[in-house]
Coordinates of C-alpha atoms and ligand atoms in Angstrom, one line a residue:
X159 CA -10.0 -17.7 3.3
X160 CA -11.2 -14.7 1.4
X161 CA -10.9 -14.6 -2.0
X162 CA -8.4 -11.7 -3.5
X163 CA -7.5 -10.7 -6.7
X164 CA -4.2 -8.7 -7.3
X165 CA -5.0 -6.2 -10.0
X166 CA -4.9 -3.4 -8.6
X167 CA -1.4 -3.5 -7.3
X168 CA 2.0 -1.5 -9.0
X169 CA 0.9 1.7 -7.1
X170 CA 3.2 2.9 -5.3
X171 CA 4.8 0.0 -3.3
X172 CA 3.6 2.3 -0.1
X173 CA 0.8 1.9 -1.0
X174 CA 0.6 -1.5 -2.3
X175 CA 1.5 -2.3 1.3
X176 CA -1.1 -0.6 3.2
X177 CA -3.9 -1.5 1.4
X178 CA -3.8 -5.3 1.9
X179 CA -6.3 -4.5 4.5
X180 CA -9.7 -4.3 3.0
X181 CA -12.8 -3.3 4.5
X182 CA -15.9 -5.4 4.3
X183 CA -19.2 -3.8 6.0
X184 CA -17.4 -2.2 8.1
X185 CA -15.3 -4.7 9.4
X186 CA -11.5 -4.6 8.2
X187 CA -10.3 -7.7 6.6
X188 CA -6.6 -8.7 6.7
X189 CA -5.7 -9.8 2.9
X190 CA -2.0 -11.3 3.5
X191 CA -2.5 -12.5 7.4
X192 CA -3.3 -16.1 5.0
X193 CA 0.4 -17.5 4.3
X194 CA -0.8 -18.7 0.7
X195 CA -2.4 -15.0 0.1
X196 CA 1.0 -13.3 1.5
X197 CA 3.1 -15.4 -1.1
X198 CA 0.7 -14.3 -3.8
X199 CA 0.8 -10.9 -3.0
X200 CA 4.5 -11.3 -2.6
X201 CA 5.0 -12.4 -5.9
X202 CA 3.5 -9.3 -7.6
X203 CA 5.5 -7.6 -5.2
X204 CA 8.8 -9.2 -6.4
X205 CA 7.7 -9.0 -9.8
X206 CA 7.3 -5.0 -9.7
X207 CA 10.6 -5.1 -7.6
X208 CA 13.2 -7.7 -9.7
X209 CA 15.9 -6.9 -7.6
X210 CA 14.3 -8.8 -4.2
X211 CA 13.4 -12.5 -5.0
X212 CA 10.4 -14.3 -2.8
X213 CA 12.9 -15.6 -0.1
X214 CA 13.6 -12.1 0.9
X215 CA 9.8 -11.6 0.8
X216 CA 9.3 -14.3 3.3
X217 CA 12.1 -13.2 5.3
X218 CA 11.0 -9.8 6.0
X219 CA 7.0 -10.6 6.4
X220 CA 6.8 -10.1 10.3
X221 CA 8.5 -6.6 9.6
X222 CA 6.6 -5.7 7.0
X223 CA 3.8 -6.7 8.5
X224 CA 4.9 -3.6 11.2
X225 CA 5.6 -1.4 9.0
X226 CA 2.2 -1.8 7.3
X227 CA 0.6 -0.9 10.5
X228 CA 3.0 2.7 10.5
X229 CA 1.9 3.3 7.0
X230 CA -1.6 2.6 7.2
X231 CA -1.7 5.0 10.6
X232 CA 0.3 8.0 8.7
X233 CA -1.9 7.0 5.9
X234 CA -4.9 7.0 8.1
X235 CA -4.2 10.8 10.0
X236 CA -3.3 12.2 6.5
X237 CA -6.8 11.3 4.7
X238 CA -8.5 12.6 8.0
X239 CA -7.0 15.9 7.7
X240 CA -4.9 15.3 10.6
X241 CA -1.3 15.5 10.8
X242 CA 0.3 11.8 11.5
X243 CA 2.7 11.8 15.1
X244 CA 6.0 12.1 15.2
X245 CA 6.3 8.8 16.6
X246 CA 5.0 6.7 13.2
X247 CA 7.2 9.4 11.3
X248 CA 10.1 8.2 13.5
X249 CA 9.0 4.5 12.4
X250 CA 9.1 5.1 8.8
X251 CA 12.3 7.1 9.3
X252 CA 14.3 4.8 11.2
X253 CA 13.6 1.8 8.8
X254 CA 15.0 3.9 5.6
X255 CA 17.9 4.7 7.8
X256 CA 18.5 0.9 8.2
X257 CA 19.5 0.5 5.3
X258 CA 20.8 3.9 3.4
X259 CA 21.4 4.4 -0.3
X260 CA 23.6 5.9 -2.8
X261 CA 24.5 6.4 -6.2
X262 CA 27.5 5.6 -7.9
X263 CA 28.8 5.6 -11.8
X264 CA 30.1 3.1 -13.8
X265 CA 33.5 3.9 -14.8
X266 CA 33.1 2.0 -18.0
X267 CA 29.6 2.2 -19.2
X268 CA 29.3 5.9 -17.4
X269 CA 25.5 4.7 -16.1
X270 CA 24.9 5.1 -12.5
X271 CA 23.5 2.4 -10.3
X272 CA 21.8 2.6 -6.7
X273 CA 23.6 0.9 -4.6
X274 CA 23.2 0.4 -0.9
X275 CA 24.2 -1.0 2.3
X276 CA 22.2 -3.6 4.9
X277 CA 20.5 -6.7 4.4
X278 CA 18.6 -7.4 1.4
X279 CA 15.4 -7.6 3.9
X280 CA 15.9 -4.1 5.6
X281 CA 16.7 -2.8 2.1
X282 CA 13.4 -4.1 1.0
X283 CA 12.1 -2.9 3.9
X284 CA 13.1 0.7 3.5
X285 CA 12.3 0.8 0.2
X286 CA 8.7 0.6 1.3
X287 CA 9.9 3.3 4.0
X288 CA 10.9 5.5 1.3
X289 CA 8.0 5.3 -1.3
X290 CA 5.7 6.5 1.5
X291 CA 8.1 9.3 2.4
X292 CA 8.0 10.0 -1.0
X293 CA 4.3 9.9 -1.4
X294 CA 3.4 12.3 1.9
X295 CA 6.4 14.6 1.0
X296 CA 5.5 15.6 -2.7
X297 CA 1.8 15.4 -1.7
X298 CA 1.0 15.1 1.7
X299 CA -2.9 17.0 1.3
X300 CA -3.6 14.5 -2.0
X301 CA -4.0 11.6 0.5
X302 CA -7.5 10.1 0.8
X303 CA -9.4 7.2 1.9
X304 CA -12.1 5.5 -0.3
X305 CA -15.9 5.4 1.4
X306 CA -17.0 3.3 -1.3
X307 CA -18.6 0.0 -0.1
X308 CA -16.2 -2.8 0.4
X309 CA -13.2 -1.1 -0.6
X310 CA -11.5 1.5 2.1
X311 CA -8.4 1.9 0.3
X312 CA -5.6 4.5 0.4
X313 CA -5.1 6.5 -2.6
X314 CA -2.8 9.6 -3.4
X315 CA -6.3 11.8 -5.3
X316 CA -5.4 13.2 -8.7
X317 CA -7.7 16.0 -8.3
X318 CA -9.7 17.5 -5.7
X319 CA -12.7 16.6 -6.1
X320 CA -11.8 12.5 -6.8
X321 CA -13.7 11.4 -4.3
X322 CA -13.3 7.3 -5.1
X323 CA -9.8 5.1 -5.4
X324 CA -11.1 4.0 -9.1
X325 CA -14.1 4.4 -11.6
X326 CA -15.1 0.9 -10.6
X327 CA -15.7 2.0 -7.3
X328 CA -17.8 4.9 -8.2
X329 CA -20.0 2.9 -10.0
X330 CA -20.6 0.7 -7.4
X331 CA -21.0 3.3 -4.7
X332 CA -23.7 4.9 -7.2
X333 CA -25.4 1.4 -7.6
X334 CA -25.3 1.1 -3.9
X335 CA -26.9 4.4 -3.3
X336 CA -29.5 4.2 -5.8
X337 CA -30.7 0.4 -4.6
X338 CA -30.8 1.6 -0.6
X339 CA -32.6 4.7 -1.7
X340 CA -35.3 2.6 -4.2
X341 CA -36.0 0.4 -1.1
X342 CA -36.4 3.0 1.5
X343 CA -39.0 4.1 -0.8
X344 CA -41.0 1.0 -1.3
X345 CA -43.4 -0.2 0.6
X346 CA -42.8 -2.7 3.2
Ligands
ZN199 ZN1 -12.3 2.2 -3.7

């Protein structure tokens, strides 16, 4: 079982979702496919998202699991400079329409609240939809992949020229570099 820490989720949930799919020499690595790692990553999940408890989690893995794979290829086209089909785009579209949402005002407190009909696993389930809609609507060009060794992860870039998912990975993609360069110097 690999090994994951969870740190680096709380991105967007979109995102949080499609990169539980790490890549490891070149070979990608399936973080959650491990029942114990899909409960841990669920519980960060449902700690970001209060208003869906584990159960709902579990109920809605084999679909998430799906939808991951529609992310990860819209995800994928967009950070290659190509657009993503219309076919995922119909995915992610049909599973926010599963479960639509509205808001509504509190006659007595005057605060609105979402509210929304479905069951509470397609409504978890689009709200994964949504956050990537989100994401590639506002910023469809700022989508990237990281190159940097062991990582491969989607990330939304900040600026232009952010060419790594995180400082950490910079580093290490400069340590990397400097260590393959020091031995293809060295004698033999
Ligand atoms: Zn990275």
């Amino acid at each position: 079982m690999i090994k994951v820490t969870w740190e680096w989720l709380g991105m967007a949930p979109a995102l949080d979702l499609a990169n539980t799919v790490t890549i490891e020499n070149g070979v990608e690595h399936d973080l959650i496919s491990e029942t114990e790692n899909y409960r841990r990553w669920a519980e960060h999940e449902a700690h970001f998202m209060s208003a869906y408890p584990l159960d709902v989690f579990e109920e809605a893995r084999p679909s998430l699991m799906k939808l991951r794979e529609t992310l990860r290829g819209v995800l994928g086209s967009l950070s290659s400079g190509s657009k993503p089909s219309r076919a995922l785009i119909e995915v992610l579209n049909q599973v926010s329409r599963a479960a639509p949402e509205w808001l509504e005002l509190d006659p007595g407190s005057l605060t609105s609240r979402r509210t929304g009909k479905g069951r509470e696993q397609d409504k978890l389930l689009a709200l994964y939809a949504r956050s990537g809609i989100e994401m590639i609507a506002e910023r469809s060009g700022a989508a990237r992949r990281c190159p940097a060794p062991s990582c491969g992860m989607f990330y939304m870039s900040s600026r232009p020229s952010q060419r790594w998912c995180s400082t950490q990975c910079g580093t290490r993609a400069r340590v990397a570099r400097h260590y393959s360069s020091h031995r293809s110097k060295s004698p033999s």
